[in-house]
mmCIF file with all atom_site columns, C-alpha atoms in Angstrom:
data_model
loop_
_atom_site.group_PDB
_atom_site.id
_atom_site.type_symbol
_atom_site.label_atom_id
_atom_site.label_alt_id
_atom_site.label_comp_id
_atom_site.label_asym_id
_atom_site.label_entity_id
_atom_site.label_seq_id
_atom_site.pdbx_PDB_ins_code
_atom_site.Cartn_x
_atom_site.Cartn_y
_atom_site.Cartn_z
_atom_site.occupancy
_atom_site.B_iso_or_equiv
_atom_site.pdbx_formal_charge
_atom_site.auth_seq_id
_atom_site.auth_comp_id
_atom_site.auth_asym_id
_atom_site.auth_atom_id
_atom_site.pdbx_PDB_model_num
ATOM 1   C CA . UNK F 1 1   ? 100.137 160.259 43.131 1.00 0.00 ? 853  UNK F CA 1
ATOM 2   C CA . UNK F 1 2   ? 101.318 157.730 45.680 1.00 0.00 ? 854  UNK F CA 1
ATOM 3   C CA . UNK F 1 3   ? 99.594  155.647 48.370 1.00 0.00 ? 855  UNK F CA 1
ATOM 4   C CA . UNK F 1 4   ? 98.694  157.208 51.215 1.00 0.00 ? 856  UNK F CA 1
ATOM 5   C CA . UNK F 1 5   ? 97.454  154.987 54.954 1.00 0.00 ? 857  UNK F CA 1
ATOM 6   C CA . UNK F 1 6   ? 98.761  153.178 57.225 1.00 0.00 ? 858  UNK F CA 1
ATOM 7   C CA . UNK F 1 7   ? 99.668  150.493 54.757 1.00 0.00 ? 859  UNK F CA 1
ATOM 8   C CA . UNK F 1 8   ? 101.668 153.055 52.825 1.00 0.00 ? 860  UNK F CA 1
ATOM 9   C CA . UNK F 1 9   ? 104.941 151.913 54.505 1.00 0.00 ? 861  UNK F CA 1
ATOM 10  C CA . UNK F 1 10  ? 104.701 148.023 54.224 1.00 0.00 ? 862  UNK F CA 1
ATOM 11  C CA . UNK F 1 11  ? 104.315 147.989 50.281 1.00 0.00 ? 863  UNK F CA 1
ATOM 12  C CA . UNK F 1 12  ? 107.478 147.329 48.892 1.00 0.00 ? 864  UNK F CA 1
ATOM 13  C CA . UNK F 1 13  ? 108.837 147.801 45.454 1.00 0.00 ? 865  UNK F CA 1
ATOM 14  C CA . UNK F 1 14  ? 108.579 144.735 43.387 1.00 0.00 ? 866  UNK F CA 1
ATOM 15  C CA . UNK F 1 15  ? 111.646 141.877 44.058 1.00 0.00 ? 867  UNK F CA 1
ATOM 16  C CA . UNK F 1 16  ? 112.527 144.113 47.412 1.00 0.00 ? 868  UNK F CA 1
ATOM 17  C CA . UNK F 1 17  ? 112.529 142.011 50.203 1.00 0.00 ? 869  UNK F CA 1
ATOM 18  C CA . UNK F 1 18  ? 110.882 142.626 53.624 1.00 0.00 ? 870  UNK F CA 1
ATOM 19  C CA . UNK F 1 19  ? 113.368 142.627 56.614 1.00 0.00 ? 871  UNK F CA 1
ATOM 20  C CA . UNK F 1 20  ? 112.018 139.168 58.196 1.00 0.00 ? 872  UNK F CA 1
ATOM 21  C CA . UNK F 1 21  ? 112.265 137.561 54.683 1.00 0.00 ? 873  UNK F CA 1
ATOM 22  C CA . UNK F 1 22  ? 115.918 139.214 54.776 1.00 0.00 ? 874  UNK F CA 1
ATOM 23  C CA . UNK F 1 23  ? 116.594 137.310 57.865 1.00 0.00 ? 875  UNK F CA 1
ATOM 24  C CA . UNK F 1 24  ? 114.743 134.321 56.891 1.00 0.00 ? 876  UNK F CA 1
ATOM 25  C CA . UNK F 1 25  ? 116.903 133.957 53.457 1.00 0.00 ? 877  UNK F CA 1
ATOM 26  C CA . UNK F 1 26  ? 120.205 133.983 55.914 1.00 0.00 ? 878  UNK F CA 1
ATOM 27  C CA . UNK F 1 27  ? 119.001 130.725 57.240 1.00 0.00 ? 879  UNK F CA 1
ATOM 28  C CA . UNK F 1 28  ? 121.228 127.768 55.791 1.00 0.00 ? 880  UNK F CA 1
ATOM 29  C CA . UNK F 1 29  ? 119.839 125.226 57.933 1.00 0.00 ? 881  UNK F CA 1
ATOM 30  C CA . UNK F 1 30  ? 116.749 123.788 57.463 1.00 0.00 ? 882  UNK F CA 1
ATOM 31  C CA . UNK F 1 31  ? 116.518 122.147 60.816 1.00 0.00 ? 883  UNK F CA 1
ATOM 32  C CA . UNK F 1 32  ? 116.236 125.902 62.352 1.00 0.00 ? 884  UNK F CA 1
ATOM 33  C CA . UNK F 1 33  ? 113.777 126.958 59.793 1.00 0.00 ? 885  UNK F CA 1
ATOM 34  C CA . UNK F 1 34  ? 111.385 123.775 60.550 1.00 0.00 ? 886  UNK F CA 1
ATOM 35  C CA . UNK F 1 35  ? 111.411 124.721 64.412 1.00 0.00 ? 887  UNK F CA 1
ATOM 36  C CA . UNK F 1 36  ? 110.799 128.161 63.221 1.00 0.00 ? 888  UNK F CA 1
ATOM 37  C CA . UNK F 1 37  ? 107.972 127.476 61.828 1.00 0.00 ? 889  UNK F CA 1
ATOM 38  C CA . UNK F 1 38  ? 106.793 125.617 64.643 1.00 0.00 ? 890  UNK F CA 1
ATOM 39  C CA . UNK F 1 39  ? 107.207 128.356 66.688 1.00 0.00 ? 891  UNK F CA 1
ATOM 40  C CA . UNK F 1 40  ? 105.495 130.741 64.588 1.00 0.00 ? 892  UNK F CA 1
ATOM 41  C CA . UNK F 1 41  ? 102.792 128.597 63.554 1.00 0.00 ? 893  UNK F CA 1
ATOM 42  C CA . UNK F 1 42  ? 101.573 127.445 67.480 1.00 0.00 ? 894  UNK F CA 1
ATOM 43  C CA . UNK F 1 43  ? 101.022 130.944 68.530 1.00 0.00 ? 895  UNK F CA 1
ATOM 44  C CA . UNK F 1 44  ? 98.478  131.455 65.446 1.00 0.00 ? 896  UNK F CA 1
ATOM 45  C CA . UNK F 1 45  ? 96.841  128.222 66.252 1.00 0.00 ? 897  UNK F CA 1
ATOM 46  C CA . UNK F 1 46  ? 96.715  127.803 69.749 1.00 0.00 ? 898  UNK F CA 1
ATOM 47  C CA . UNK F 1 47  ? 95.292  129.649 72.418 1.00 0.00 ? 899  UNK F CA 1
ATOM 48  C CA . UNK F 1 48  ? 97.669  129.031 75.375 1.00 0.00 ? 900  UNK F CA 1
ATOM 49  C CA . UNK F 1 49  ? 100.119 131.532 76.358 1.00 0.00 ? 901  UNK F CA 1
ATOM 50  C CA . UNK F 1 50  ? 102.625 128.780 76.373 1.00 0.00 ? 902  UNK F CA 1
ATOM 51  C CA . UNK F 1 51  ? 103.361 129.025 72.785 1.00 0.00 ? 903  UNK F CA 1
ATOM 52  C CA . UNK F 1 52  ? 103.857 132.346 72.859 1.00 0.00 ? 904  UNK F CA 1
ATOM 53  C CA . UNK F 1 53  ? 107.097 132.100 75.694 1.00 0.00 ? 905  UNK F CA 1
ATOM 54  C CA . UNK F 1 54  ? 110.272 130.736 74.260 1.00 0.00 ? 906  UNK F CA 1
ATOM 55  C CA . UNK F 1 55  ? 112.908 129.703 76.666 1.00 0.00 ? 907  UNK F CA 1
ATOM 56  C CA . UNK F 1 56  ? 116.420 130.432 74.951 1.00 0.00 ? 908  UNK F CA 1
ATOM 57  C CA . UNK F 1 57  ? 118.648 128.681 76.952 1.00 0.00 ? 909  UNK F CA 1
ATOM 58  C CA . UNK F 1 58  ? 116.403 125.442 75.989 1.00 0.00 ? 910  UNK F CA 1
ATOM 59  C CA . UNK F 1 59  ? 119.660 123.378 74.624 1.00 0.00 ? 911  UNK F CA 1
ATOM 60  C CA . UNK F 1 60  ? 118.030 122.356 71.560 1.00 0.00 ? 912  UNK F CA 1
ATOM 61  C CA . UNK F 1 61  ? 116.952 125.864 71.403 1.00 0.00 ? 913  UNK F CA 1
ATOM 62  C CA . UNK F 1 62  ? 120.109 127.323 71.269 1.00 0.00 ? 914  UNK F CA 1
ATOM 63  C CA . UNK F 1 63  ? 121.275 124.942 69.111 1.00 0.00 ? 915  UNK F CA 1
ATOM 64  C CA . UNK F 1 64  ? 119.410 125.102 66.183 1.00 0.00 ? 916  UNK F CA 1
ATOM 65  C CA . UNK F 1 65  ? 117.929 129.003 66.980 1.00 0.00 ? 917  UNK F CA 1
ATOM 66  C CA . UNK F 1 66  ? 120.229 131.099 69.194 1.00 0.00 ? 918  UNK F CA 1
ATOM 67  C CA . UNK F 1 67  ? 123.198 129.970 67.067 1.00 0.00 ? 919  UNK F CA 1
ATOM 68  C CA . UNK F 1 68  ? 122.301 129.933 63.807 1.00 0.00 ? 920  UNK F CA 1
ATOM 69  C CA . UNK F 1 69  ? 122.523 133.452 61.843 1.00 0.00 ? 921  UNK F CA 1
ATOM 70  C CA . UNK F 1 70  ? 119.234 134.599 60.905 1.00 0.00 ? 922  UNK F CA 1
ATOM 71  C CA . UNK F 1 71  ? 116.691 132.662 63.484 1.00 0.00 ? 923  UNK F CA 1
ATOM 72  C CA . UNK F 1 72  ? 116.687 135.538 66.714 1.00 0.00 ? 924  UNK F CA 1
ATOM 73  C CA . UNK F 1 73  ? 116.464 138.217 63.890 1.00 0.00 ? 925  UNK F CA 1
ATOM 74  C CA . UNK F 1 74  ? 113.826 136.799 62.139 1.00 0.00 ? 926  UNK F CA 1
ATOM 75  C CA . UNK F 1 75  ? 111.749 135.945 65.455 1.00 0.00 ? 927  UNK F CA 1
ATOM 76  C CA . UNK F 1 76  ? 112.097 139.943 66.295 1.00 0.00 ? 928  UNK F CA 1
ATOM 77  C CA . UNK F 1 77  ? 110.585 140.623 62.952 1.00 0.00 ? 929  UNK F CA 1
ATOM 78  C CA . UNK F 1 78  ? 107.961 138.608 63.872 1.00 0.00 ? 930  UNK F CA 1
ATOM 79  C CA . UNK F 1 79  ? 107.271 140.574 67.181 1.00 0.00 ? 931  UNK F CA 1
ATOM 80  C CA . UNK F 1 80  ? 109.184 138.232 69.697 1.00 0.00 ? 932  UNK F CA 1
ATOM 81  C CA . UNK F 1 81  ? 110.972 140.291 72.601 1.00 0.00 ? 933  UNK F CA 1
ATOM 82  C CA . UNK F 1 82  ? 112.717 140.115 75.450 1.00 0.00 ? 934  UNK F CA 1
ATOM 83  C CA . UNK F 1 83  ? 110.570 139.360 78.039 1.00 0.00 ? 935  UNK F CA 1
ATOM 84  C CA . UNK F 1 84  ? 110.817 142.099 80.775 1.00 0.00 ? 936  UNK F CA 1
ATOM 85  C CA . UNK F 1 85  ? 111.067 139.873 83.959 1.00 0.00 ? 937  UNK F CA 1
ATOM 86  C CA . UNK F 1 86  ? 113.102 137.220 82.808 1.00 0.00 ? 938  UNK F CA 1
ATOM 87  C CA . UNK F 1 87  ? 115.885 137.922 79.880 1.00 0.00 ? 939  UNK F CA 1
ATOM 88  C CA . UNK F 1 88  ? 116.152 134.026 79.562 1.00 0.00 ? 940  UNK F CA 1
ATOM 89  C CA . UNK F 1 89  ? 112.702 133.989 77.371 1.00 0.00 ? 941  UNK F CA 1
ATOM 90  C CA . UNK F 1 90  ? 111.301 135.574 74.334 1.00 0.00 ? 942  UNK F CA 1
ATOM 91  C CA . UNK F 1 91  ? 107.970 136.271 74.353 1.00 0.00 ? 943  UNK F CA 1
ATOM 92  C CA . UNK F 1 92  ? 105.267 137.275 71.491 1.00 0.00 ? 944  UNK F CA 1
ATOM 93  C CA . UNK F 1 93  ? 102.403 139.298 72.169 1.00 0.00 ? 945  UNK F CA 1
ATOM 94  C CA . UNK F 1 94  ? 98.848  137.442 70.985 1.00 0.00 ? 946  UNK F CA 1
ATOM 95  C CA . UNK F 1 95  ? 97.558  138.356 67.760 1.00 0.00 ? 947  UNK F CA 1
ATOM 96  C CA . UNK F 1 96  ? 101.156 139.618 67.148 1.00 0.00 ? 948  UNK F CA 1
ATOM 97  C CA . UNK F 1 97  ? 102.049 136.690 64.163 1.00 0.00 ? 949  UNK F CA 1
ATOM 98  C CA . UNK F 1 98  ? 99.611  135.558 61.291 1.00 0.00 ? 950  UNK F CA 1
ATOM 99  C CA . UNK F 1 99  ? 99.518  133.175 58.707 1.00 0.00 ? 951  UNK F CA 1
ATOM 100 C CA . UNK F 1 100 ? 101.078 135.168 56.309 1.00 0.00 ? 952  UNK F CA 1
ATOM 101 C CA . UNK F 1 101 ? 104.918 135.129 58.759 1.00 0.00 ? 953  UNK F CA 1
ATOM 102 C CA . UNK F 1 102 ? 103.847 131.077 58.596 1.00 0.00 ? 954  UNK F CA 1
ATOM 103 C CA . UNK F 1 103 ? 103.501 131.322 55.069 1.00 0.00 ? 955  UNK F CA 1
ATOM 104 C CA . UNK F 1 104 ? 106.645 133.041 54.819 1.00 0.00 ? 956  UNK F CA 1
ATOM 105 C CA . UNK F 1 105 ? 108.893 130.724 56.360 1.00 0.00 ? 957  UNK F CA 1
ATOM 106 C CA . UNK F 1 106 ? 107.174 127.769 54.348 1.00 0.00 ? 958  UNK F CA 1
ATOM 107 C CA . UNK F 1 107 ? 108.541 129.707 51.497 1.00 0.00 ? 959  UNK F CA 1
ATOM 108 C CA . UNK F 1 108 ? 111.878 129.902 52.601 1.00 0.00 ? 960  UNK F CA 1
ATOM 109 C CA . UNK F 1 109 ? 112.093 126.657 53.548 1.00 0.00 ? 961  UNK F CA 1
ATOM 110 C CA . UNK F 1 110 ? 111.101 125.536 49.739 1.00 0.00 ? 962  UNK F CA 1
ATOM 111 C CA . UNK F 1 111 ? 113.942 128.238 48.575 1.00 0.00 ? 963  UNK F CA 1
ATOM 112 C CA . UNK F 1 112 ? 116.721 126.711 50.596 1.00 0.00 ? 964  UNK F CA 1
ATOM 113 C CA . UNK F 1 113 ? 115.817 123.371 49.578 1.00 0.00 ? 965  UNK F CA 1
ATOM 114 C CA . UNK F 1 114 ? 115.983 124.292 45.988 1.00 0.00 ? 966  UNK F CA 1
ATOM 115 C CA . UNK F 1 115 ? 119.220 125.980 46.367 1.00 0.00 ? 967  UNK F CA 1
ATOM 116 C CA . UNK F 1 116 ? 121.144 122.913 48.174 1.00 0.00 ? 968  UNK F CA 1
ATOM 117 C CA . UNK F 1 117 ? 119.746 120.421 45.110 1.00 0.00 ? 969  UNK F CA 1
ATOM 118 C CA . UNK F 1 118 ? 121.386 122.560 42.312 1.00 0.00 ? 970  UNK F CA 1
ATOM 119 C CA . UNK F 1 119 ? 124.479 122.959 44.540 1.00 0.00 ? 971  UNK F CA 1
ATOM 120 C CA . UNK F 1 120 ? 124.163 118.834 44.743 1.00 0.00 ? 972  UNK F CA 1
ATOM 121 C CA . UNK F 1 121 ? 123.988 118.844 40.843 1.00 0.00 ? 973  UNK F CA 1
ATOM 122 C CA . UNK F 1 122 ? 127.136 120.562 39.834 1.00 0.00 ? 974  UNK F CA 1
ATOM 123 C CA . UNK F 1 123 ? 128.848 117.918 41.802 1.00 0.00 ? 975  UNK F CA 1
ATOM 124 C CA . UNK F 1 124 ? 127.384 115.077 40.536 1.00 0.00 ? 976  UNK F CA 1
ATOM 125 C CA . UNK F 1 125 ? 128.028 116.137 36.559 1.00 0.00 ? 977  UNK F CA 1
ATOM 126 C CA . UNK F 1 126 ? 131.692 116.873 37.417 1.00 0.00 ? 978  UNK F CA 1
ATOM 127 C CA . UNK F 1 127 ? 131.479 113.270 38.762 1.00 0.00 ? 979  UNK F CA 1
ATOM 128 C CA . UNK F 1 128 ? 130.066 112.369 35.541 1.00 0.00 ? 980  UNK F CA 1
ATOM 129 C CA . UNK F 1 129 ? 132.576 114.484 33.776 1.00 0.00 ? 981  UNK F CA 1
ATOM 130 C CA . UNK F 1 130 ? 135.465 113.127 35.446 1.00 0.00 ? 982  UNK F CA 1
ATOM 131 C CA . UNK F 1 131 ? 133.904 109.178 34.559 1.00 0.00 ? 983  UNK F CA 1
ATOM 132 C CA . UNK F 1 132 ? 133.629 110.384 31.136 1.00 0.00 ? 984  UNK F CA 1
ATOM 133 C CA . UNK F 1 133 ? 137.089 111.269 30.807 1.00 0.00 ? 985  UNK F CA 1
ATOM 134 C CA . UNK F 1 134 ? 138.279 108.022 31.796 1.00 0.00 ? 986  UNK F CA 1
ATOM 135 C CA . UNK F 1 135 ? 138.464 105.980 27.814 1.00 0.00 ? 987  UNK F CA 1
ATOM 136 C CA . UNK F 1 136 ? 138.873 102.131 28.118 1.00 0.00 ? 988  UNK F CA 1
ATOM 137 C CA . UNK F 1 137 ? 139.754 99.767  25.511 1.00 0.00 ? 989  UNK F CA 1
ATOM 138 C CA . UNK F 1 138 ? 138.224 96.575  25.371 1.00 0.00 ? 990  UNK F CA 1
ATOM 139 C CA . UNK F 1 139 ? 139.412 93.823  22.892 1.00 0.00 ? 991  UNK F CA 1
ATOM 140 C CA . UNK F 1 140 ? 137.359 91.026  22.543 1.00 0.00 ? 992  UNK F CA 1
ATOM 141 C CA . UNK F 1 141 ? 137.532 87.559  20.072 1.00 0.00 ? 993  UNK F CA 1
ATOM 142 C CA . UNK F 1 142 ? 134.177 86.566  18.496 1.00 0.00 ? 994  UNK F CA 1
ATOM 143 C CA . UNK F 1 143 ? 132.990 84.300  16.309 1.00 0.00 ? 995  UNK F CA 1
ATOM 144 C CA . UNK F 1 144 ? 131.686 85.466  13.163 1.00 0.00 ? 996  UNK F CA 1
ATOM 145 C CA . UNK F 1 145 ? 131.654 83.033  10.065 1.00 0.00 ? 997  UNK F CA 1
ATOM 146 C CA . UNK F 1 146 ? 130.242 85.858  7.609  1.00 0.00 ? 998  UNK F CA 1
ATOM 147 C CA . UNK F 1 147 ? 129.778 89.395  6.772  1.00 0.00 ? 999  UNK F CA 1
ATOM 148 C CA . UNK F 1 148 ? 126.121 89.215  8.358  1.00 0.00 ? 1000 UNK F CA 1
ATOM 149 C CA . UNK F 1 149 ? 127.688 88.528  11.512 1.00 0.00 ? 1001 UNK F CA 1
ATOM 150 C CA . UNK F 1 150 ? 130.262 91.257  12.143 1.00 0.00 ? 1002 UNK F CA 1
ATOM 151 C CA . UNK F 1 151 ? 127.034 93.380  10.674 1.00 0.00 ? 1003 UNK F CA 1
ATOM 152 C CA . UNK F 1 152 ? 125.304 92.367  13.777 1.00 0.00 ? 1004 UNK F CA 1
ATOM 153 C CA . UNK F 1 153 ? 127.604 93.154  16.148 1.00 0.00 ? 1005 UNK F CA 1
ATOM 154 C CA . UNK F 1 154 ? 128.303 96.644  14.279 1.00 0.00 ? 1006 UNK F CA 1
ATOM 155 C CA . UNK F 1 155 ? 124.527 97.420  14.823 1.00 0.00 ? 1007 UNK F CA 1
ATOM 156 C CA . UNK F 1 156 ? 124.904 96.641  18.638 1.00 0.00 ? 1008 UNK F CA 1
ATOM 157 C CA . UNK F 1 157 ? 128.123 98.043  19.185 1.00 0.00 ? 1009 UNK F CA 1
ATOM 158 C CA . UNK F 1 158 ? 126.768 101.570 17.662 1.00 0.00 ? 1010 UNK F CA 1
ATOM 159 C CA . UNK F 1 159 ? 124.045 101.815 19.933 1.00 0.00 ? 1011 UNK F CA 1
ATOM 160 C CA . UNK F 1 160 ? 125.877 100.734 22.892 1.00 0.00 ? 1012 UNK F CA 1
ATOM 161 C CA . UNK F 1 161 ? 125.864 104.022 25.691 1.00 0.00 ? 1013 UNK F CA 1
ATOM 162 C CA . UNK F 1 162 ? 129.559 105.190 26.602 1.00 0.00 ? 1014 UNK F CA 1
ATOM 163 C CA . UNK F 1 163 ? 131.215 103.676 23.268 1.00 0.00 ? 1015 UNK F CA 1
ATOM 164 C CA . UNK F 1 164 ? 133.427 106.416 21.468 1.00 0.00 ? 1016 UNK F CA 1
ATOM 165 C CA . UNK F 1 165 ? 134.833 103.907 18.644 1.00 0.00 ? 1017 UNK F CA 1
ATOM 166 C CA . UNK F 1 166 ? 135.103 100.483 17.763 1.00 0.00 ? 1018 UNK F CA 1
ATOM 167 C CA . UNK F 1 167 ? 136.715 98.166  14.593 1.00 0.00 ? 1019 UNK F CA 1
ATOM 168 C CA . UNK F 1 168 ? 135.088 95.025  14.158 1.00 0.00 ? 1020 UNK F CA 1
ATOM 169 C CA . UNK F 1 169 ? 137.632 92.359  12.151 1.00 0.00 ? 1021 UNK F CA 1
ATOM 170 C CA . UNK F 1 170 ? 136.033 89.685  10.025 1.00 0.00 ? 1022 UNK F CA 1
ATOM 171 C CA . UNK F 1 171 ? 139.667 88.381  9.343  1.00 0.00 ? 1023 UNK F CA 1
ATOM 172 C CA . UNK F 1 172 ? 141.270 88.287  12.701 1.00 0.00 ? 1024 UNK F CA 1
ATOM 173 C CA . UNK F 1 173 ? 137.425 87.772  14.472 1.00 0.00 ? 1025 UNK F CA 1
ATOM 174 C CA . UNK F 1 174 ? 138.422 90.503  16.696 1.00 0.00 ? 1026 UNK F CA 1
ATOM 175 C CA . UNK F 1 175 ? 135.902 93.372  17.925 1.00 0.00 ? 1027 UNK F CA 1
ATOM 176 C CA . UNK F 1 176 ? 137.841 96.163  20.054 1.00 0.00 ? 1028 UNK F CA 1
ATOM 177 C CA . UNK F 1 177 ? 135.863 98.651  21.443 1.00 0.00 ? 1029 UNK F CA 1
ATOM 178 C CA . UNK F 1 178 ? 137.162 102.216 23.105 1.00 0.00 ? 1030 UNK F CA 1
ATOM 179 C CA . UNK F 1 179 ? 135.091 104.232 25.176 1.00 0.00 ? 1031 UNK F CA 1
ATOM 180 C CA . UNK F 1 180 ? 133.490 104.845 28.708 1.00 0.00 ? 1032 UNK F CA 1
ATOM 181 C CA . UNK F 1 181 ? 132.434 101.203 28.972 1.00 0.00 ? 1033 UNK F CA 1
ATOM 182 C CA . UNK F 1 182 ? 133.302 98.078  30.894 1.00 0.00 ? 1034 UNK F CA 1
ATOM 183 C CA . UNK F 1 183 ? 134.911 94.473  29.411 1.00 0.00 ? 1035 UNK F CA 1
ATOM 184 C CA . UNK F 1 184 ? 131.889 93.165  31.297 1.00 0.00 ? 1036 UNK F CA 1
ATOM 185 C CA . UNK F 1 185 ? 128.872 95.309  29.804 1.00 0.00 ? 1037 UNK F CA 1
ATOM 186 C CA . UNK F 1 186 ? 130.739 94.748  26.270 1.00 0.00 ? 1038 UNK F CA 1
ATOM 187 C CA . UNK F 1 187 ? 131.171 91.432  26.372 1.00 0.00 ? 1039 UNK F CA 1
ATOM 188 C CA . UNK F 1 188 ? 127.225 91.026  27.272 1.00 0.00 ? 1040 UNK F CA 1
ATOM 189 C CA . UNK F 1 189 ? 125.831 93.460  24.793 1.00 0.00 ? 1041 UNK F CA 1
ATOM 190 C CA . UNK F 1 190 ? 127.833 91.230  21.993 1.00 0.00 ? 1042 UNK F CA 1
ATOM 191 C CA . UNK F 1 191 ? 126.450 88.078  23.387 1.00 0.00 ? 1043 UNK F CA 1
ATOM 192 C CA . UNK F 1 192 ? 122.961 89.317  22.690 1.00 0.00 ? 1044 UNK F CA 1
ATOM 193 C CA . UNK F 1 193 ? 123.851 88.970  19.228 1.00 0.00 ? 1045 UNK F CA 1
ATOM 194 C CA . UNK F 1 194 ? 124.178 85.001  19.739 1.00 0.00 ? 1046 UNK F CA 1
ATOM 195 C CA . UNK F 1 195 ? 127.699 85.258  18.531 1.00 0.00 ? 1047 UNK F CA 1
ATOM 196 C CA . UNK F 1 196 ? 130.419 83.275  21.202 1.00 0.00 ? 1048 UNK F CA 1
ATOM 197 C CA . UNK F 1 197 ? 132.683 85.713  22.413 1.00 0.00 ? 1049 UNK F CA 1
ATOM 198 C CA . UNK F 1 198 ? 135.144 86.211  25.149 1.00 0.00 ? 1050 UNK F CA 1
ATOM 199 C CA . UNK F 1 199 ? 137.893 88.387  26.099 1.00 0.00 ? 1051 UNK F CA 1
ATOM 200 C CA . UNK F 1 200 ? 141.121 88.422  23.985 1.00 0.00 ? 1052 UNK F CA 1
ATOM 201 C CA . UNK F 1 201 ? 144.084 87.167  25.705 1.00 0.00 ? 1053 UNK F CA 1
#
């Protein structure tokens, strides 16, 4: 038993997408889909005929609609057509557009936006990666007059972030530490232990 109605044809299986939000997901710019949904929204809202005539040759226009993949398709979804005495404007019949197109295009907006942050991410870990990679060895003398003192620095020196090892000398009151860290950051987080300490030279 299926549906029967006019509304038969404009339920869609679940996860198919309608043909505007086809167009609307070819949109990479979200520039074109914030004037979009300027233009679709005014014509809901306001009652002037105005915002239902859009003038294509407009520069800015052209720039972010008539050029970008997507936009004119999306606006003929919508119910935008040629006007028939002047090709230069599109032109949208009252009534024609709702909330839910608005609605719509908010939603597309919120799924581009999503996609270009994890395309951000991947970069920034391989930048992270590629820091990571990079192992420095610091060598630093300190002064440590007993066993409780080297123990101190040990404690710091293991909790330090970016240190992969480190031998602390009693004998030779030498601390080297290898890892991704600085001689600066090092050198402080060994101070803290009240210990004098420089860099070995």
């Amino acid at each position: 038993m299926g549906y029967t109605g006019a509304a038969a044809g404009r339920i869609l299986p679940p996860g198919k997408r309608s043909p505007l939000e086809e167009a609307l997901g070819r949109i990479t710019s979200l520039d074109s889909l914030e004037v979009l949904g300027k233009l679709t929204y005014n014509p809901v809202v306001q009652k002037d005929a105005k915002f239902r005539r859009l003038k294509l040759s407009n520069p800015k226009i052209d720039a972010v609609i008539v050029q970008v993949p997507g936009c004119l398709e999306a606006l003929q979804e919508m119910g935008w057509e040629a006007d028939a005495e002047d090709a230069e404007f599109l032109v949208v019949a009252p009534g024609k557009i709702t909330m839910a197109e608005v609605r719509k295009i908010e939603d597309a907006k919120d799924r581009l936006r999503a996609t270009q942050a994890r395309r951000d991410r991947p970069s920034a870990a391989a930048a992270a990666t590629t820091t990571a990679a990079v192992t420095t060895e610091v060598v630093l003398r300190v002064e440590m007059p007993c066993s409780g003192c080297s123990d101190a620095v040990t404690r710091v020196l293991g909790k330090m972030e970016g240190v992969e090892s480190f031998d602390v000398s009693l004998e030779e009151q030498k601390v080297t530490v290898r890892g991704n860290v600085t001689p600066q950051a090092v050198l402080e987080k060994v101070a803290k232990t009240g210990k004098k300490c420089s860099i070995w030279e």
